[in-house]
């Protein structure tokens, strides 16, 4: 101990002691610890010596360490090979197979740089049968895959809530960051990002692992609703209430969308009455809209303010998501201006009495 300390002091003072590695190879924390392990008696004796040495070591090492770390990082990335190699090493074998099938391997081997949101094998396995069938079409497969690729290197530290980025496919994708029960959650088009496997370095870019496959959005909220028949009452109601332009606007919004069956559960004659009263109808519809994109992965139990002004109560459990007394029966339809979750019961603002 005594010998070692003496050696360390010598190393710090003269940068020449074989017993202590060069400081680029010693994490600063260890060096600090060694200094703290000094015999208290010795410390008192060597106080002047220590004080002279201490500021020199960290000050020099910060700049040098940072440079050294960057070099190491670049060398590790270069040695990792291009994106398809790194994807294979991460076990994203279905992704690699798809990239090869789509004829995209040469592109993803090229200089880039690219950022790839790489779905894991479970994500591909969980695709519905019709989607697996569709992905056998190379044109469609290419469009879906290039929707997962950004031009340029975007590290996870640059991802922000509601960040919208251009994909190589041409359509944009939306990033959301949430804190759910104290834990950080990140999504891309509502597909959860595996935060333990982001920033996977390749020689020509970076991979962030995804837990779902993303589909390019069909358009905005209104476009989506108009293309699905079970929302025809909701679309008609939005038109009568004068809310179509808002719901087709930039948003972003979260819409809890009642299906036709949900509207049909209202007392007989209610829909007709509401359609004759655009102001009341607008109030009710706005109670179904949140400001901001809340994918299901970002929802937690509690009250949330609606665009109408009053809160809804969100309850998240193993059974799924419930909004007041309305059950979310299908979640996470990601659109260009937010997200749509289908609900089985129309929400009524507190104090609202159906007349
Ligand atoms: C593949 O999909 C594209 C785009 O939807 C379509 O035009 C084409 O006919 C399809 N090819 C085959 C072989 O089905
Ligand atoms: C019908 C119903 O349960 N409405 C409630 C929805 O949530 C808000 C916020 O907690 C309550 O104020 C409503 O009474």
XYZ file of C-alpha atoms and ligand atoms in Angstrom:
383
model
C 0.000 0.000 0.000
C 2.699 2.372 0.959
C 4.775 1.400 -2.048
C 1.797 1.699 -4.360
C 0.850 5.135 -3.094
C 4.340 6.348 -3.461
C 4.418 4.987 -6.969
C 1.131 6.713 -7.792
C 2.340 10.008 -6.496
C 5.433 9.598 -8.582
C 3.319 8.738 -11.625
C 1.157 11.792 -11.177
C 4.064 14.052 -10.614
C 6.459 12.731 -13.204
C 4.214 10.596 -15.481
C 6.754 7.805 -15.287
C 5.993 4.790 -13.176
C 5.594 1.333 -14.644
C 3.402 0.110 -11.773
C 0.623 2.522 -12.796
C -0.818 2.268 -16.312
C -0.851 5.316 -18.534
C -3.772 7.444 -17.434
C -5.682 6.942 -20.696
C -6.192 3.352 -19.601
C -7.243 4.214 -16.063
C -10.794 5.426 -15.516
C -10.665 8.686 -13.579
C -12.862 7.225 -10.849
C -10.262 4.578 -10.028
C -7.535 7.139 -9.749
C -9.662 9.221 -7.427
C -10.300 6.148 -5.328
C -6.591 5.377 -5.128
C -5.934 8.888 -3.958
C -8.629 8.533 -1.318
C -7.107 5.291 -0.119
C -4.064 7.111 1.086
C -2.949 6.402 4.602
C -4.408 9.332 6.508
C -1.064 9.957 8.149
C 0.695 9.988 4.807
C -1.966 12.235 3.403
C -1.315 14.836 5.955
C 2.365 14.542 5.218
C 1.894 14.794 1.467
C -0.799 17.411 1.378
C 1.265 19.976 -0.487
C 2.360 17.369 -2.974
C -1.206 16.131 -3.545
C -2.628 19.552 -4.097
C -0.060 20.343 -6.707
C -0.757 17.122 -8.567
C -4.560 16.872 -8.306
C -5.637 19.671 -10.653
C -3.101 18.695 -13.292
C -4.403 15.172 -13.620
C -8.144 15.730 -14.203
C -7.744 18.892 -16.237
C -5.436 17.258 -18.749
C -7.290 13.996 -18.758
C -10.730 15.437 -19.528
C -9.776 16.745 -22.948
C -7.536 13.809 -23.701
C -10.042 11.252 -22.458
C -12.824 12.768 -24.510
C -10.670 12.657 -27.642
C -9.534 9.146 -26.816
C -13.149 8.005 -26.234
C -14.187 9.447 -29.604
C -11.372 7.616 -31.329
C -12.323 4.364 -29.575
C -15.988 4.864 -30.471
C -15.127 5.486 -34.123
C -12.819 2.474 -34.220
C -15.424 0.197 -32.613
C -18.057 1.428 -35.101
C -15.705 0.886 -38.052
C -14.824 -2.611 -36.843
C -18.525 -3.448 -36.374
C -19.053 -3.288 -40.133
C -22.012 -1.819 -42.019
C -25.627 -1.783 -40.793
C -26.668 -5.258 -42.067
C -23.693 -6.841 -40.226
C -24.579 -5.054 -36.989
C -28.260 -6.019 -37.414
C -27.213 -9.664 -37.784
C -25.026 -9.458 -34.670
C -27.994 -8.001 -32.766
C -30.053 -11.034 -33.757
C -32.297 -9.049 -36.115
C -32.132 -11.870 -38.635
C -35.643 -11.400 -40.040
C -34.798 -7.780 -40.751
C -31.602 -8.793 -42.517
C -33.496 -11.409 -44.572
C -36.083 -8.779 -45.514
C -33.358 -6.290 -46.482
C -31.765 -8.920 -48.733
C -35.149 -9.916 -50.231
C -35.932 -6.276 -51.007
C -32.549 -5.797 -52.688
C -31.595 -3.132 -50.159
C -28.444 -4.758 -48.801
C -26.083 -2.918 -51.177
C -27.621 0.394 -50.169
C -27.323 -0.368 -46.463
C -23.732 -1.535 -47.016
C -22.880 1.778 -48.706
C -21.324 4.820 -47.069
C -24.596 6.294 -45.825
C -24.719 7.290 -43.081
C -28.129 5.890 -42.153
C -30.238 5.549 -39.044
C -32.260 2.344 -38.955
C -35.158 1.631 -36.645
C -34.709 -2.125 -36.717
C -37.678 -4.329 -35.753
C -36.588 -7.425 -33.814
C -37.588 -10.952 -34.820
C -40.591 -10.951 -32.450
C -41.884 -7.864 -34.254
C -41.828 -9.696 -37.588
C -43.266 -12.888 -36.025
C -46.151 -10.910 -34.508
C -47.248 -9.444 -37.838
C -50.749 -10.536 -38.858
C -50.906 -13.197 -41.567
C -52.234 -10.757 -44.178
C -49.253 -8.455 -43.556
C -46.790 -11.331 -43.888
C -48.469 -12.218 -47.180
C -48.303 -8.593 -48.413
C -44.599 -8.342 -47.517
C -43.859 -11.062 -50.067
C -44.446 -8.313 -52.643
C -40.999 -6.731 -53.072
C -42.420 -3.268 -53.877
C -44.421 -3.221 -50.656
C -41.567 -4.748 -48.641
C -39.185 -2.074 -49.946
C -41.600 0.723 -49.005
C -42.093 -0.677 -45.499
C -38.356 -1.210 -44.953
C -37.286 2.202 -46.257
C -39.890 3.720 -43.916
C -37.614 2.415 -41.120
C -34.543 4.203 -42.465
C -33.469 7.819 -42.018
C -30.789 9.461 -44.073
C -28.016 10.611 -41.726
C -26.978 9.532 -38.271
C -29.518 10.322 -35.549
C -28.371 9.165 -32.132
C -30.874 8.518 -29.362
C -29.788 11.669 -27.502
C -31.211 13.691 -30.439
C -34.637 12.066 -30.203
C -37.295 14.316 -28.656
C -40.994 14.109 -27.897
C -43.138 14.813 -30.993
C -40.005 14.964 -33.161
C -41.043 14.372 -36.775
C -38.370 13.136 -39.168
C -38.255 12.313 -42.876
C -37.738 8.686 -43.787
C -35.978 7.380 -46.887
C -39.401 6.060 -48.011
C -40.579 9.672 -48.200
C -43.201 9.834 -45.451
C -42.425 11.222 -42.032
C -42.295 9.354 -38.777
C -42.977 10.649 -35.302
C -40.934 10.031 -32.169
C -42.539 10.238 -28.744
C -40.844 10.176 -25.353
C -42.827 9.521 -22.204
C -42.274 8.877 -18.538
C -44.572 6.055 -17.462
C -44.545 5.161 -13.756
C -41.124 6.751 -13.436
C -39.702 4.817 -16.365
C -38.594 6.281 -19.667
C -40.506 5.049 -22.696
C -39.803 5.952 -26.316
C -41.831 5.163 -29.417
C -41.531 5.626 -33.168
C -45.005 5.712 -34.774
C -46.188 4.160 -31.480
C -43.824 1.186 -31.933
C -41.848 0.886 -28.675
C -38.115 1.528 -29.025
C -35.944 -0.956 -27.079
C -34.076 1.588 -24.966
C -31.556 -1.059 -23.901
C -30.558 -1.408 -27.568
C -30.357 2.065 -29.065
C -27.253 3.633 -30.652
C -25.930 0.312 -31.908
C -22.961 1.594 -33.870
C -22.192 0.531 -37.434
C -19.474 1.815 -39.749
C -22.156 3.641 -41.764
C -24.666 4.678 -39.152
C -26.633 3.534 -36.191
C -29.432 1.084 -35.316
C -32.175 1.585 -32.729
C -34.011 -1.681 -32.067
C -37.828 -1.560 -32.347
C -40.342 -3.925 -30.802
C -42.864 -3.545 -33.654
C -42.852 -3.061 -37.397
C -43.973 0.433 -38.441
C -46.394 1.102 -41.291
C -46.383 4.427 -43.134
C -49.477 6.374 -41.982
C -52.427 6.629 -44.410
C -52.754 10.379 -43.758
C -54.206 12.534 -40.995
C -56.867 11.608 -38.418
C -59.769 12.451 -40.703
C -58.326 10.493 -43.641
C -57.959 7.418 -41.435
C -61.482 7.719 -39.976
C -63.062 8.239 -43.396
C -61.467 5.044 -44.670
C -62.920 2.836 -41.941
C -66.685 2.276 -42.102
C -67.143 1.754 -38.351
C -66.348 5.451 -37.884
C -68.972 6.809 -40.299
C -71.123 8.266 -37.502
C -68.064 9.925 -35.935
C -67.045 11.439 -39.283
C -70.562 12.760 -39.853
C -70.623 14.180 -36.317
C -67.231 15.887 -36.836
C -68.524 17.469 -40.050
C -71.719 18.746 -38.396
C -69.718 20.061 -35.414
C -67.314 21.897 -37.741
C -64.300 20.023 -36.364
C -63.014 18.395 -39.540
C -60.498 21.142 -40.358
C -59.079 21.061 -36.829
C -58.822 17.276 -36.801
C -57.140 17.367 -40.208
C -54.787 20.141 -39.021
C -51.266 19.923 -37.617
C -52.280 18.833 -34.101
C -50.805 16.600 -32.857
C -53.862 15.037 -31.265
C -54.877 11.852 -29.542
C -58.428 10.890 -30.506
C -60.468 8.361 -28.567
C -62.724 7.447 -31.460
C -66.169 5.981 -30.680
C -67.232 3.372 -33.230
C -70.702 3.274 -34.785
C -71.611 0.635 -32.197
C -70.579 3.046 -29.437
C -72.903 5.725 -30.839
C -75.656 3.116 -31.202
C -75.486 2.486 -27.428
C -76.776 6.029 -26.746
C -80.494 6.272 -25.887
C -82.723 6.142 -28.977
C -83.007 9.468 -30.763
C -79.859 10.932 -29.108
C -77.685 10.939 -32.237
C -80.403 12.730 -34.215
C -80.770 15.337 -31.454
C -77.018 15.915 -31.302
C -76.683 16.211 -35.062
C -79.237 18.997 -34.840
C -77.131 20.806 -32.218
C -73.596 21.457 -33.529
C -72.464 23.339 -30.399
C -73.322 20.501 -28.024
C -71.929 17.998 -30.456
C -68.628 19.908 -30.689
C -68.371 19.962 -26.870
C -68.862 16.194 -26.696
C -66.436 15.445 -29.518
C -63.733 17.701 -28.044
C -64.012 15.667 -24.832
C -62.633 12.762 -26.911
C -59.490 14.635 -27.959
C -56.202 15.147 -26.104
C -53.563 17.615 -27.176
C -50.371 15.684 -28.010
C -49.669 12.176 -29.240
C -50.342 9.565 -26.556
C -49.510 6.133 -27.906
C -50.704 3.312 -25.654
C -47.105 2.760 -24.532
C -47.144 6.337 -23.207
C -50.414 6.164 -21.288
C -50.527 5.758 -17.527
C -53.394 5.857 -15.050
C -54.548 9.317 -14.036
C -56.544 12.324 -15.151
C -55.682 14.034 -18.436
C -57.104 17.307 -19.715
C -59.074 17.093 -22.949
C -59.358 19.735 -25.654
C -62.888 20.396 -24.300
C -61.231 21.643 -21.109
C -62.319 19.003 -18.580
C -60.368 15.891 -17.618
C -60.898 12.277 -18.559
C -59.736 9.517 -16.266
C -57.321 7.045 -17.854
C -57.001 3.614 -16.264
C -54.241 1.345 -17.501
C -54.247 -2.265 -16.322
C -53.298 -5.720 -17.558
C -56.700 -5.776 -19.283
C -55.832 -2.720 -21.357
C -56.768 0.944 -21.341
C -60.072 2.371 -20.123
C -61.041 6.039 -20.512
C -63.667 6.912 -17.887
C -66.007 3.992 -18.623
C -65.077 3.536 -22.277
C -62.803 0.654 -23.194
C -60.062 1.104 -25.786
C -60.839 -1.806 -28.115
C -58.065 -1.089 -30.647
C -55.080 1.167 -29.984
C -52.273 2.962 -31.753
C -53.458 3.842 -35.228
C -50.603 6.245 -35.881
C -51.516 9.095 -38.246
C -49.603 12.096 -39.589
C -51.070 14.375 -36.918
C -51.259 12.068 -33.919
C -52.855 8.801 -32.944
C -56.319 7.211 -32.865
C -57.569 4.701 -30.311
C -61.015 3.151 -30.913
C -63.417 3.103 -27.933
C -66.631 1.146 -27.355
C -68.675 3.849 -25.570
C -69.207 7.558 -26.260
C -67.615 9.800 -23.591
C -69.765 12.496 -22.041
C -68.203 15.549 -20.346
C -68.913 15.825 -16.593
C -72.180 17.632 -15.965
C -73.457 16.899 -19.438
C -76.984 15.546 -19.386
C -78.400 13.943 -22.493
C -81.670 15.707 -23.127
C -46.904 -5.418 -55.606
O -47.441 -4.240 -55.027
C -47.474 -3.146 -55.923
C -47.868 -1.922 -55.139
O -49.059 -2.127 -54.391
C -48.410 -3.468 -57.077
O -48.451 -2.390 -57.983
C -47.914 -4.718 -57.767
O -48.824 -5.117 -58.770
C -47.724 -5.861 -56.793
N -47.058 -6.968 -57.450
C -47.507 -8.203 -57.391
C -46.693 -9.233 -58.090
O -48.534 -8.512 -56.808
C -68.776 9.274 -16.637
C -67.475 9.464 -15.936
O -66.956 8.555 -15.312
N -66.937 10.664 -16.013
C -65.686 11.001 -15.333
C -64.525 10.987 -16.316
O -63.340 11.387 -15.638
C -63.360 12.673 -15.099
C -61.996 12.979 -14.532
O -61.680 12.063 -13.516
C -64.467 12.790 -14.079
O -64.542 14.119 -13.608
C -65.795 12.372 -14.709
O -66.825 12.376 -13.753
